[in-house]
PDB file of C-alpha atoms in Angstrom:
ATOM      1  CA  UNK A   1       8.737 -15.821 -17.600  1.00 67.00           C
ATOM      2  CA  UNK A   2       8.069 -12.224 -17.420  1.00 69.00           C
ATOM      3  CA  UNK A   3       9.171  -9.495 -19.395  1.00 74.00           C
ATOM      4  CA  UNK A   4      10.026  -7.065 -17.025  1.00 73.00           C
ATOM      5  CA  UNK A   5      12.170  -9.807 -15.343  1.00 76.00           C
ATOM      6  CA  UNK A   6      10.793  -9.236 -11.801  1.00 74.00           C
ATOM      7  CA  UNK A   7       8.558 -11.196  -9.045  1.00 80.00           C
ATOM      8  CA  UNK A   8       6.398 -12.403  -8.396  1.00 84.00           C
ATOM      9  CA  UNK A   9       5.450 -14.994 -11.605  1.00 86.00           C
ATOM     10  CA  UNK A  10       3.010 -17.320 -10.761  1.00 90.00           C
ATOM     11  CA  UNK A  11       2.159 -20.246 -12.990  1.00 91.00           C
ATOM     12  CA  UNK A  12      -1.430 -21.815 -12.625  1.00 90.00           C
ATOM     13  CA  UNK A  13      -2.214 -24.706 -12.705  1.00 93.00           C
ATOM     14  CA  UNK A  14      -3.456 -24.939 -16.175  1.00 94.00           C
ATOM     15  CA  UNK A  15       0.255 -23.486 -17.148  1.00 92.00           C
ATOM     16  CA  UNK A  16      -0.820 -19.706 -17.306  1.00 90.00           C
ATOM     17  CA  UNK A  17       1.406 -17.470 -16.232  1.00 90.00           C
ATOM     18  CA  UNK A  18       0.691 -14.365 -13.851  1.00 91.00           C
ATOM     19  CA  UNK A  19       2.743 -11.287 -12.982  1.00 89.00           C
ATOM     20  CA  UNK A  20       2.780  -7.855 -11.303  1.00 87.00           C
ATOM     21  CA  UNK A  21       1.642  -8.094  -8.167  1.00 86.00           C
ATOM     22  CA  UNK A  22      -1.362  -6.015  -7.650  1.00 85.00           C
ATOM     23  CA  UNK A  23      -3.125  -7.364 -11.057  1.00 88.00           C
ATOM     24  CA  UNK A  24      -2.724 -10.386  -9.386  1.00 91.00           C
ATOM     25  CA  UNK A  25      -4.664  -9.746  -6.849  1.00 88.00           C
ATOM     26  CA  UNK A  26      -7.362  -7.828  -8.844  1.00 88.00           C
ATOM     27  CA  UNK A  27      -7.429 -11.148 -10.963  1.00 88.00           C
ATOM     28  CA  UNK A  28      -7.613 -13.426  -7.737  1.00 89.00           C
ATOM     29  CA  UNK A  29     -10.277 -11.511  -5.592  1.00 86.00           C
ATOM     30  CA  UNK A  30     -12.849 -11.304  -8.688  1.00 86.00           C
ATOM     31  CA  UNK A  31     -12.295 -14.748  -9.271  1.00 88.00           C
ATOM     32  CA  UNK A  32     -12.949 -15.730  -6.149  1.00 87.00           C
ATOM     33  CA  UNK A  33     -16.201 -13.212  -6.884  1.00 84.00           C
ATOM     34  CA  UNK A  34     -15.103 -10.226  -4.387  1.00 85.00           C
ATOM     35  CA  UNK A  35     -12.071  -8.139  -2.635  1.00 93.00           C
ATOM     36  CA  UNK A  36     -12.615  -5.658  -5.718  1.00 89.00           C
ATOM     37  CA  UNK A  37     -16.339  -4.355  -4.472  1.00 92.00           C
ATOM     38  CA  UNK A  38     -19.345  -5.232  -5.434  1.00 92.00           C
ATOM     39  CA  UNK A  39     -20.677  -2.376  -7.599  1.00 94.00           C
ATOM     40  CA  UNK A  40     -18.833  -0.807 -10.907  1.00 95.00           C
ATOM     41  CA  UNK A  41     -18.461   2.359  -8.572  1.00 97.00           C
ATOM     42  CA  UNK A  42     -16.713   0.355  -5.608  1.00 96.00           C
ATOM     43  CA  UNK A  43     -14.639  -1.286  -8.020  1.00 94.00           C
ATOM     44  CA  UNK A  44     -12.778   2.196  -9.711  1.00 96.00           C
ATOM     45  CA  UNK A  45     -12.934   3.061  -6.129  1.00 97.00           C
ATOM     46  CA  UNK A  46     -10.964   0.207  -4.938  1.00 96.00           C
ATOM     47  CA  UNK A  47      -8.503   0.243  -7.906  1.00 94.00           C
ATOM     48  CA  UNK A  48      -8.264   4.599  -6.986  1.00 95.00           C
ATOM     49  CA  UNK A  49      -6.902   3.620  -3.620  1.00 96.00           C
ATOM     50  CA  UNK A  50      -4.556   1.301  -4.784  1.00 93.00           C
ATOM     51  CA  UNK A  51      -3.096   3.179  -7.488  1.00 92.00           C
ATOM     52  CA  UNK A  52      -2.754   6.086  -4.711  1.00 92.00           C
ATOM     53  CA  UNK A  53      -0.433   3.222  -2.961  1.00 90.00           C
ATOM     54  CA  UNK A  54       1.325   2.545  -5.613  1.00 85.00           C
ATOM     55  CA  UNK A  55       1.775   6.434  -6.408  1.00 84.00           C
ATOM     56  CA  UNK A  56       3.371   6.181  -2.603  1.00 81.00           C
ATOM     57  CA  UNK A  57       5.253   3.551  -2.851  1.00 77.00           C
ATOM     58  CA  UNK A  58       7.046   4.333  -6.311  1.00 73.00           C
ATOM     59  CA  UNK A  59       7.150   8.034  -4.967  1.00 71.00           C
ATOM     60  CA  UNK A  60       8.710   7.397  -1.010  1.00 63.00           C
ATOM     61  CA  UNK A  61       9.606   3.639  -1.542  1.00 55.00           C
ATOM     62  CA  UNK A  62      11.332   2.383  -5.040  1.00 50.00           C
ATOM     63  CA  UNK A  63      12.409   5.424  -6.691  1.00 50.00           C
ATOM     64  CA  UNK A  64      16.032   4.325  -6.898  1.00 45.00           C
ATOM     65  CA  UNK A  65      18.997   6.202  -5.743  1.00 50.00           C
ATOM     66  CA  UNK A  66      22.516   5.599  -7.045  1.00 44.00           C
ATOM     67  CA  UNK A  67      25.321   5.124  -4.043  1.00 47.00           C
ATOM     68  CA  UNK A  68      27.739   7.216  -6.318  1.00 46.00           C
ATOM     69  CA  UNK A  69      30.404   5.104  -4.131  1.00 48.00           C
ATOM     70  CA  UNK A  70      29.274   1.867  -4.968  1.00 47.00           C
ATOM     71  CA  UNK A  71      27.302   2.474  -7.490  1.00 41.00           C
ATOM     72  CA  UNK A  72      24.336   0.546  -6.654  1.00 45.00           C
ATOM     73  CA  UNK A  73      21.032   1.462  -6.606  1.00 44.00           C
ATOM     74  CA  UNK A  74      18.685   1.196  -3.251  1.00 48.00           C
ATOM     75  CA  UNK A  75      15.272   2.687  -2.744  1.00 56.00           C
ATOM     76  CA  UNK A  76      14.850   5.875  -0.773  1.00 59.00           C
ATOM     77  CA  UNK A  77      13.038   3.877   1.810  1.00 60.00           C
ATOM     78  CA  UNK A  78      15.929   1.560   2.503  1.00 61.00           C
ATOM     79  CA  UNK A  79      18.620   4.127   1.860  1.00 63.00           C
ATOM     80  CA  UNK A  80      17.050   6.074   4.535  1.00 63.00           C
ATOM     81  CA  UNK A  81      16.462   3.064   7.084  1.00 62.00           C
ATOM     82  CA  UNK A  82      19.807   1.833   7.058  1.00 65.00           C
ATOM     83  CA  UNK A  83      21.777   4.835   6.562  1.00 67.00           C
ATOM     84  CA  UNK A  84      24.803   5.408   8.527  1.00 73.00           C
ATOM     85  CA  UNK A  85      23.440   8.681   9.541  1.00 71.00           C
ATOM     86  CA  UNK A  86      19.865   7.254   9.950  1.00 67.00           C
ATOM     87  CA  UNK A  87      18.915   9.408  12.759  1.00 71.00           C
ATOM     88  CA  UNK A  88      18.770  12.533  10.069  1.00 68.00           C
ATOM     89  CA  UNK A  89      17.782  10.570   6.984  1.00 65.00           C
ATOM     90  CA  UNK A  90      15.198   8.174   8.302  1.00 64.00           C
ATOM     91  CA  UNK A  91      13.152  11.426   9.859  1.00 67.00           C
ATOM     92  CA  UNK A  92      13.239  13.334   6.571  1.00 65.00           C
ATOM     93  CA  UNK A  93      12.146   9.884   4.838  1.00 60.00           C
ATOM     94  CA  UNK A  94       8.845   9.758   6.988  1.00 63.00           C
ATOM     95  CA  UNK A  95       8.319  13.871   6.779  1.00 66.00           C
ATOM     96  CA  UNK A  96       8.384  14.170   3.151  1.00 66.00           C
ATOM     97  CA  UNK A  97       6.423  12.646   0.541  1.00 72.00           C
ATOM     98  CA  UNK A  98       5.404   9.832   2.913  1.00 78.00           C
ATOM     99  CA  UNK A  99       3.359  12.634   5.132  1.00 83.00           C
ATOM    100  CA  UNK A 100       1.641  14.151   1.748  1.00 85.00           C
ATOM    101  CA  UNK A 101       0.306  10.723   0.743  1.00 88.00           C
ATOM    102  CA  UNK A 102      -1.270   9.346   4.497  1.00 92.00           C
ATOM    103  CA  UNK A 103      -2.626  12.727   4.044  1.00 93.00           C
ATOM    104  CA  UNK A 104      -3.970  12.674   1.023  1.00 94.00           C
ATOM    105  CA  UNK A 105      -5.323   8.479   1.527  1.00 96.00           C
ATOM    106  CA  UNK A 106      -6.908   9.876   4.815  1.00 97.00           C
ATOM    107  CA  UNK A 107      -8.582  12.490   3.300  1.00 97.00           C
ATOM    108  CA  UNK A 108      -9.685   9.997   0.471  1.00 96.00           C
ATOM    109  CA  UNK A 109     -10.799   8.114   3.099  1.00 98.00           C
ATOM    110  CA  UNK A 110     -13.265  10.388   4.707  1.00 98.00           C
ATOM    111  CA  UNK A 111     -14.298  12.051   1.977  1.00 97.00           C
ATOM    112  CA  UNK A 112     -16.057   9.123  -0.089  1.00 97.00           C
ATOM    113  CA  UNK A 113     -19.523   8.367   0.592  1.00 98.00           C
ATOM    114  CA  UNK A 114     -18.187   4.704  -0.425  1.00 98.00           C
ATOM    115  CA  UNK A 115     -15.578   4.166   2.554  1.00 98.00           C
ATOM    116  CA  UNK A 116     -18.135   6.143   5.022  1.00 97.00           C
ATOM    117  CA  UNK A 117     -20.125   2.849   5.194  1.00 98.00           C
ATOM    118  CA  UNK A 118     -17.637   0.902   7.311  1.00 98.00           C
ATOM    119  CA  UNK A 119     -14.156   0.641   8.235  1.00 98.00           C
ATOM    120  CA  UNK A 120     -12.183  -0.594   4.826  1.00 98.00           C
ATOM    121  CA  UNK A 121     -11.775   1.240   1.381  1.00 98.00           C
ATOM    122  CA  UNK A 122     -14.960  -0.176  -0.042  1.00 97.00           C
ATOM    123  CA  UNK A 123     -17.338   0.383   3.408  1.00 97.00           C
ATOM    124  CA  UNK A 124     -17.940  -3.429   5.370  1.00 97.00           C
ATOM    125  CA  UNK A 125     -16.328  -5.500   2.970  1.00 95.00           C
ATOM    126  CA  UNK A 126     -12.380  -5.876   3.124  1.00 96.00           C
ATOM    127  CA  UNK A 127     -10.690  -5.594  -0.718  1.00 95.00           C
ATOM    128  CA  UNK A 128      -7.440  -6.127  -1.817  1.00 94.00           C
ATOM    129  CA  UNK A 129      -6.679  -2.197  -1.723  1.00 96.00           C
ATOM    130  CA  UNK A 130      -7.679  -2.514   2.392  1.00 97.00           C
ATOM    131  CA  UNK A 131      -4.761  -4.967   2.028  1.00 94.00           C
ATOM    132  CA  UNK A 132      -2.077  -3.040  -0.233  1.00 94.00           C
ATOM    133  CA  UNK A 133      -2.934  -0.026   1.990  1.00 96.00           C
ATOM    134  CA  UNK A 134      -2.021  -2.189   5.383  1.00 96.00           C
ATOM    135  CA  UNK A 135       1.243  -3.504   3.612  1.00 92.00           C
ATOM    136  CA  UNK A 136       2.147   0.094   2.985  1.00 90.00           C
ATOM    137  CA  UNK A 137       1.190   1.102   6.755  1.00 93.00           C
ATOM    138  CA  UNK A 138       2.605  -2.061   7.979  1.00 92.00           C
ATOM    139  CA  UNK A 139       6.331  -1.741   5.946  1.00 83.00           C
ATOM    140  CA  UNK A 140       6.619   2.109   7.022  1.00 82.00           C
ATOM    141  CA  UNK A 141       6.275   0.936  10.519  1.00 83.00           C
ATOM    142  CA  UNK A 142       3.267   2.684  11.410  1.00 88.00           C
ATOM    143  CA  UNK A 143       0.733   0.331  13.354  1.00 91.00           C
ATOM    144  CA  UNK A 144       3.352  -0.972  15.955  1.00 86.00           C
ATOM    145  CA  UNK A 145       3.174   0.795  18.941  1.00 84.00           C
ATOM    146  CA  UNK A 146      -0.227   1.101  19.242  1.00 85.00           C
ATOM    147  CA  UNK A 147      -0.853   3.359  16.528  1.00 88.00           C
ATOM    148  CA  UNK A 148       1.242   6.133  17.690  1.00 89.00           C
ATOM    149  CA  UNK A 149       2.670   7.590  14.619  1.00 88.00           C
ATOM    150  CA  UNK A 150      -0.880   7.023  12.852  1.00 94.00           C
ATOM    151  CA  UNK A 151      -2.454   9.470  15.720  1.00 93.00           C
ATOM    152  CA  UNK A 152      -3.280  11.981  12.908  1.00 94.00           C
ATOM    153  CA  UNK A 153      -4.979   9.613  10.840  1.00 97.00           C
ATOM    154  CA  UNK A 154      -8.183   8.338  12.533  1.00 97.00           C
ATOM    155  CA  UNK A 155      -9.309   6.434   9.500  1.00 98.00           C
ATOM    156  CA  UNK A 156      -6.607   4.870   9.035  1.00 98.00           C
ATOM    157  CA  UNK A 157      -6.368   3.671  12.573  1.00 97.00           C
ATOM    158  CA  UNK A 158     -10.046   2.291  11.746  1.00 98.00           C
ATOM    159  CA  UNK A 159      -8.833   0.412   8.604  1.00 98.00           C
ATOM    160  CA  UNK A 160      -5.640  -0.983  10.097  1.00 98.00           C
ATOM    161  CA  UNK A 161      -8.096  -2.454  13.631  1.00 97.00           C
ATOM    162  CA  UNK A 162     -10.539  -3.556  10.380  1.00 98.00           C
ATOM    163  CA  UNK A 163      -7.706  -5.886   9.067  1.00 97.00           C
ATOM    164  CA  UNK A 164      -6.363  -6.934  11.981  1.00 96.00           C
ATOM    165  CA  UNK A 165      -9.404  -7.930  13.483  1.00 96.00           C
ATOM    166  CA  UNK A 166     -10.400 -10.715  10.467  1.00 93.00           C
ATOM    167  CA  UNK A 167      -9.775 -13.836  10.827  1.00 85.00           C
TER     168      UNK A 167
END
């Protein structure tokens, strides 16, 4: 069903066929006739936050690593989580690239005149990158504990009480 051979696939109702997850919810939120902004500028600035997620994610997440003893692959993320020396590897996991790009989405953040208006990416009104950004924030373990490790990042403490707070 899809090319790439990876999930999700969703098949409509009318039999079309939808992959890759965030173009799904791109599709999804401006069919439903918002979660992508309202304006042409909120929209590239929704999609410019995402894309910095995915940068993240493919940079501190997926990019694979071979176990040269068993030869199978396992993202940095998990390699580091579960490592038998995890109290070394997990640290240097969360103090590398991870660090650069909750940075880098904080200073985004602050900086647009677009997320100034309210607590998610696009000002009042949630999108799907307020979501995709949470996920991220959420898998890296960083809004348990009351915020704790996101002390540095006071917008992002915003955001992640934004989402939390909806119904």
């Amino acid at each position: 069903m899809n090319p790439t051979g990876n999930i999700p696939i969703i098949e409509m109702p009318n039999g079309k066929i939808l992959t890759q997850s965030y173009a799904i919810l791109r599709h999804w939120g401006r069919q439903m006739g918002g979660y992508d902004g309202k304006t042409e500028d909120e929209k590239y600035w929704v999609d410019a936050i995402c894309d910095i997620v995915v940068d993240c994610k493919q940079t501190t997440l997926w990019k694979a690593r071979v176990d040269t003893n068993t030869q199978t692959g396992r993202t940095l993320f998990i390699a580091a989580f579960f490592s038998g020396n995890q109290k070394v590897d997990y640290p240097k996991h969360q103090q590398g690239d991870r660090a650069r790009f909750l940075k880098a989405i904080e200073t985004h953040l602050k900086g647009s005149d677009i997320s100034r208006r309210g607590p998610f990416v696009a000002g009042n009104e949630i999108t799907y990158a307020d979501l995709v950004l949470f996920q991220l924030l959420h898998d890296e373990n960083l809004i348990q504990d009351g915020r704790k490790r996101l002390r540095d990042f006071p917008r992002l403490v915003q955001l992640v009480d934004a989402v939390q707070e909806r119904p």
